[in-house]
PDB file of C-alpha atoms in Angstrom:
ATOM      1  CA  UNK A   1       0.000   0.000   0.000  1.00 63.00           C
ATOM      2  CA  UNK A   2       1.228   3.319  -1.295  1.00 77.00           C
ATOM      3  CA  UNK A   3       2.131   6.351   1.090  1.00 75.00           C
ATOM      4  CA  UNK A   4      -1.015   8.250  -0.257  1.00 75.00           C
ATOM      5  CA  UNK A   5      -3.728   5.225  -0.293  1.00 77.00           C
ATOM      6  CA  UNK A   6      -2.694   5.088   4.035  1.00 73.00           C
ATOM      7  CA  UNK A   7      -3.082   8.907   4.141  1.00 73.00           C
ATOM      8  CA  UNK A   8      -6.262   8.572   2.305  1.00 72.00           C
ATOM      9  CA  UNK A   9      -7.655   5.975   4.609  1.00 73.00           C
ATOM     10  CA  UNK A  10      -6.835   7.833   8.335  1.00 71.00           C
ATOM     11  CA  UNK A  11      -8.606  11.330   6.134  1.00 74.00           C
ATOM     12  CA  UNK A  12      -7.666  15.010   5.739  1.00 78.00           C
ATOM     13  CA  UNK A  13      -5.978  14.788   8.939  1.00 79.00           C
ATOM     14  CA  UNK A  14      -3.667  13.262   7.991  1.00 78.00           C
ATOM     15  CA  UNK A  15      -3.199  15.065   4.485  1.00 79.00           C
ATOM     16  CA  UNK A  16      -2.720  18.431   6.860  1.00 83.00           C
ATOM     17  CA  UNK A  17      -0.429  16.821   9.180  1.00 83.00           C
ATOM     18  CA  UNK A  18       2.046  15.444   6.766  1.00 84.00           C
ATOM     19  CA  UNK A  19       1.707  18.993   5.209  1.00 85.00           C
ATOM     20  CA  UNK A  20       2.510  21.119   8.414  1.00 91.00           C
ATOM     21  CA  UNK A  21       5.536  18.538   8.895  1.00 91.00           C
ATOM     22  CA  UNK A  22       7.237  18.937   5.335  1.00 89.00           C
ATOM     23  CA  UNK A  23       7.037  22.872   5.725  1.00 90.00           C
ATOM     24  CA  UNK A  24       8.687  22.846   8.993  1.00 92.00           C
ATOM     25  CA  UNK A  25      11.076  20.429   8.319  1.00 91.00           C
ATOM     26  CA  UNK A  26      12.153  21.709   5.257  1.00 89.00           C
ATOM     27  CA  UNK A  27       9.857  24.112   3.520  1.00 86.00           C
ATOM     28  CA  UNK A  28      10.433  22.964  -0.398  1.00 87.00           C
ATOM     29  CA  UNK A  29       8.995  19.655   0.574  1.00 87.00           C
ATOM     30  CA  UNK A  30       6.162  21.591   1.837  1.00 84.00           C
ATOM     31  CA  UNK A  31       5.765  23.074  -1.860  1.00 89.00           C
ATOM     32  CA  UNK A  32       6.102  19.511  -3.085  1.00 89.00           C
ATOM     33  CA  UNK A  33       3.289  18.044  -0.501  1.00 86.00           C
ATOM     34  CA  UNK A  34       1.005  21.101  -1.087  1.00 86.00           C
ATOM     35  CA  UNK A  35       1.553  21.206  -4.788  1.00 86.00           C
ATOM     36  CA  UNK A  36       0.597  17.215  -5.168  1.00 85.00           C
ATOM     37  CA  UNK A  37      -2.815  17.730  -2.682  1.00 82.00           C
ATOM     38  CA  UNK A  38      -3.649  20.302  -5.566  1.00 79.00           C
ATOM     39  CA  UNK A  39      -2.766  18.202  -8.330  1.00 80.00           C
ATOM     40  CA  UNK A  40      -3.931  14.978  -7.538  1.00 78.00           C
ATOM     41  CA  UNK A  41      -7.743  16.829  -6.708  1.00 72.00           C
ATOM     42  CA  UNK A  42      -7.406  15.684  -3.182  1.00 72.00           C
ATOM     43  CA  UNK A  43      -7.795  19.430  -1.901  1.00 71.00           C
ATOM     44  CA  UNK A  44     -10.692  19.792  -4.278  1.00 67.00           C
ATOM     45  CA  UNK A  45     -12.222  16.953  -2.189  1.00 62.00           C
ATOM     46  CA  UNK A  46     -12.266  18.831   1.168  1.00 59.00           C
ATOM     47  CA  UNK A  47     -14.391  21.633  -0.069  1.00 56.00           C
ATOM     48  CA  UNK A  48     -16.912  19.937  -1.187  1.00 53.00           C
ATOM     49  CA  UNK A  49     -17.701  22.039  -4.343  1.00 50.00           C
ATOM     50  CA  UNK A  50     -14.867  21.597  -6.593  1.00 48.00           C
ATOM     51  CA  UNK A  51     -16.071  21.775 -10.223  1.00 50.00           C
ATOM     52  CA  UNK A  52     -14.685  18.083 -10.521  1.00 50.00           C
ATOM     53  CA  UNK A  53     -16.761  16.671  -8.133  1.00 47.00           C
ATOM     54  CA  UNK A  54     -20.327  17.579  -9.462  1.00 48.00           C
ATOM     55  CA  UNK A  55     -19.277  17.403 -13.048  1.00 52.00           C
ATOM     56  CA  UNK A  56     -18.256  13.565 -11.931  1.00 53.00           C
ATOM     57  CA  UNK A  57     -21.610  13.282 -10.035  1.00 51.00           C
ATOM     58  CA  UNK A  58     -23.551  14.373 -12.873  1.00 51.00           C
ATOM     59  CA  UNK A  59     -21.872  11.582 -15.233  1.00 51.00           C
ATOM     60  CA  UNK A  60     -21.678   8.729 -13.331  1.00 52.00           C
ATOM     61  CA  UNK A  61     -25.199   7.236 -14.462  1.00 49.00           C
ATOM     62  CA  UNK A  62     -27.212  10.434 -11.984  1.00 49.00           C
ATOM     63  CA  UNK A  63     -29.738  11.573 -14.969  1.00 50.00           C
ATOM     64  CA  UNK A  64     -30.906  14.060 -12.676  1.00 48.00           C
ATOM     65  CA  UNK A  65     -27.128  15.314 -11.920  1.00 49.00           C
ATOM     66  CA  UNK A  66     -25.366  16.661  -8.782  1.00 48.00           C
ATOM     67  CA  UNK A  67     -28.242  18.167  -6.831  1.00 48.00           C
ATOM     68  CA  UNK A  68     -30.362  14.969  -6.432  1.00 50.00           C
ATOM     69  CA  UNK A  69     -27.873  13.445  -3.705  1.00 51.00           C
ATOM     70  CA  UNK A  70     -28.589  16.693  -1.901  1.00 60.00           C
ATOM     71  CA  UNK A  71     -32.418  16.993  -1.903  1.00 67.00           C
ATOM     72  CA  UNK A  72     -33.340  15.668   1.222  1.00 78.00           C
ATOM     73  CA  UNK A  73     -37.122  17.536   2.054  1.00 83.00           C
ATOM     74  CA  UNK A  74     -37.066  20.786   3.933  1.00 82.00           C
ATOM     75  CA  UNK A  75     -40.384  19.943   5.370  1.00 84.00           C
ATOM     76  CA  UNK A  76     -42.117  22.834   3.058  1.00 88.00           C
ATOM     77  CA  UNK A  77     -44.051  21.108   0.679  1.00 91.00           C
ATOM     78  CA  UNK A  78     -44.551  24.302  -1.449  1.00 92.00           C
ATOM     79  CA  UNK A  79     -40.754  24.986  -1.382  1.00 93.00           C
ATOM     80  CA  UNK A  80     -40.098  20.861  -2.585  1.00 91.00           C
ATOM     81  CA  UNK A  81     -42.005  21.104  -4.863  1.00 92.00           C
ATOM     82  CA  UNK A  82     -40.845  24.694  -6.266  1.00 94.00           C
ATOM     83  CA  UNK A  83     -37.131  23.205  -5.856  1.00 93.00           C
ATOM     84  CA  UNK A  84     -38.251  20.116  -8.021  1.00 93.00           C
ATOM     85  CA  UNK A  85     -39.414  22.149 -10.647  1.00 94.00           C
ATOM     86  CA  UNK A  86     -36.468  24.546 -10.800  1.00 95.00           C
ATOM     87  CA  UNK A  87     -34.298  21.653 -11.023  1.00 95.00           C
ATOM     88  CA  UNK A  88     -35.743  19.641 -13.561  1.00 95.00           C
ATOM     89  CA  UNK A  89     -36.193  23.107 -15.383  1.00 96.00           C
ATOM     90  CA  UNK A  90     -32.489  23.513 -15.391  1.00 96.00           C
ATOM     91  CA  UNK A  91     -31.779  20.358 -16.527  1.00 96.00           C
ATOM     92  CA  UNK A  92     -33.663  20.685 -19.633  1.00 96.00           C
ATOM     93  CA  UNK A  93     -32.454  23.498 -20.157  1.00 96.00           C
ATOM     94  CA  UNK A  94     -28.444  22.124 -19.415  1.00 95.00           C
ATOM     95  CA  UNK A  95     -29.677  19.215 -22.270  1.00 95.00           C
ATOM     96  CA  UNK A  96     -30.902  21.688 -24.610  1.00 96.00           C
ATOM     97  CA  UNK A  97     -27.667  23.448 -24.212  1.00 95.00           C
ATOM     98  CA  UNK A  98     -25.748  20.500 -24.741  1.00 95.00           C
ATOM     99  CA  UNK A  99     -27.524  19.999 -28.033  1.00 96.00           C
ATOM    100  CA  UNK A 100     -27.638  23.378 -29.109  1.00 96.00           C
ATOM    101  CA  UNK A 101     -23.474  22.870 -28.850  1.00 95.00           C
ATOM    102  CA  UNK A 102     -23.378  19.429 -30.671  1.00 94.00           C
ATOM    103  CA  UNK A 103     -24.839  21.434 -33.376  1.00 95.00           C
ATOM    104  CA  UNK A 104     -22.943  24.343 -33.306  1.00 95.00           C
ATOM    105  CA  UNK A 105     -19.407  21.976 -33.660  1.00 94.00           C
ATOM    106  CA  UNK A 106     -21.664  20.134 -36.249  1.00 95.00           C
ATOM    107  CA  UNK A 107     -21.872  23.143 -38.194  1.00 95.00           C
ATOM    108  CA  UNK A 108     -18.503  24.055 -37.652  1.00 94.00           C
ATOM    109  CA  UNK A 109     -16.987  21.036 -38.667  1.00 94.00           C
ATOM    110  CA  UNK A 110     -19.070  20.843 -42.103  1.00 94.00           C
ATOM    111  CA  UNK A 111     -17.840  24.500 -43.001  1.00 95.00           C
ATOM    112  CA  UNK A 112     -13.984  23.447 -42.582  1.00 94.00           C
ATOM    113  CA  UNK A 113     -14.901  20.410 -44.323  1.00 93.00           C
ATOM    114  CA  UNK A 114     -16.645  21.974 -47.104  1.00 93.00           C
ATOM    115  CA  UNK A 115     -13.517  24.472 -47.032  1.00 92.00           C
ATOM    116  CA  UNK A 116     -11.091  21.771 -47.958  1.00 92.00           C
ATOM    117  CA  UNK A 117     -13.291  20.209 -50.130  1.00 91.00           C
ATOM    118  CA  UNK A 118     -13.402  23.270 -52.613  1.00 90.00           C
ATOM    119  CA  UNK A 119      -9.419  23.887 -51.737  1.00 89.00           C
ATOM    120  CA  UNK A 120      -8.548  20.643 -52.759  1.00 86.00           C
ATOM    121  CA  UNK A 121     -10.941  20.418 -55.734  1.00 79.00           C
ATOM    122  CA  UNK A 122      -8.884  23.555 -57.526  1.00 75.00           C
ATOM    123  CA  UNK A 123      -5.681  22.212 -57.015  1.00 67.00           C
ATOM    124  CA  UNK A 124      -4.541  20.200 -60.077  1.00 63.00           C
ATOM    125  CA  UNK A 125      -4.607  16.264 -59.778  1.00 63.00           C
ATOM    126  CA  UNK A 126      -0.610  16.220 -60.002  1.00 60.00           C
ATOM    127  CA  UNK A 127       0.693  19.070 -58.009  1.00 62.00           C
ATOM    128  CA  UNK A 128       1.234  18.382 -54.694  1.00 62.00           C
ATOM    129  CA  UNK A 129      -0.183  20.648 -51.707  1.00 62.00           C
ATOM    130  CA  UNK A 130       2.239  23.930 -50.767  1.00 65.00           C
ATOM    131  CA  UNK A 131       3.848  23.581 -48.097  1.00 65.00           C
ATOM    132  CA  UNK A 132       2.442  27.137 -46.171  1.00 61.00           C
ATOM    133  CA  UNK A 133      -1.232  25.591 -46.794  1.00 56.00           C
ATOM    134  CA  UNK A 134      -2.751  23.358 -43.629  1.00 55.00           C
ATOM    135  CA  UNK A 135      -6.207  21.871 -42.914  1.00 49.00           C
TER     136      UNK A 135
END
């Protein structure tokens, strides 16, 4: 078992512990420790909201994405059911979104295509391409 995989099992802790030790025993292995909690997404983690963790949520098979894990009833019915419409609002409107982009790079691929089509067609069948033109 690796170094990190026992730090991740005793928890942030231990992540801050082992930090606070490298900078005071020699404070470029405190860079180094710091530097690898931010890399690795392990300080993400802590907070809760890192962009990472709801953008996972929302794609491991969650069709209603990050907020259902967190809508436990207030006790207002009128507020639940307010909330429950908002949400599923904004997720239609996230999927629409997502279309609306599919289409858009659609589009844009079929104009550069269509571009290189018509480039290639006036070049003569022997001549190779110049070597300032890319597609």
């Amino acid at each position: 078992m690796t170094l990190a995989a026992k730090l991740d099992d005793l928890g942030n802790p231990a992540w801050i512990a082992l930090t606070v030790v490298s900078f005071v025993v020699w404070w470029p292995l405190g860079l180094v420790v710091l530097g690898y909690l931010v890399g690795s997404g392990r300080m993400a983690r802590w907070t809760g909201c890192g962009a990472r963790h709801w953008q996972q949520r929302s794609h491991q098979g969650n069709p209603s994405g990050w907020w259902s894990g967190r809508s436990a009833p207030s006790g207002n019915r009128a507020f639940d059911e307010y909330r429950a419409e908002t949400l599923r609002r904004l997720e239609e409107e996230q999927r629409e979104f997502k279309e609306f982009l599919d289409r858009l790079r659609h589009a844009k691929d079929k104009a550069e295509f269509d571009q290189f089509m018509a480039e290639r067609g006036h070049r003569p069948q022997g001549e190779p391409p110049q070597p300032g033109s890319a597609s």
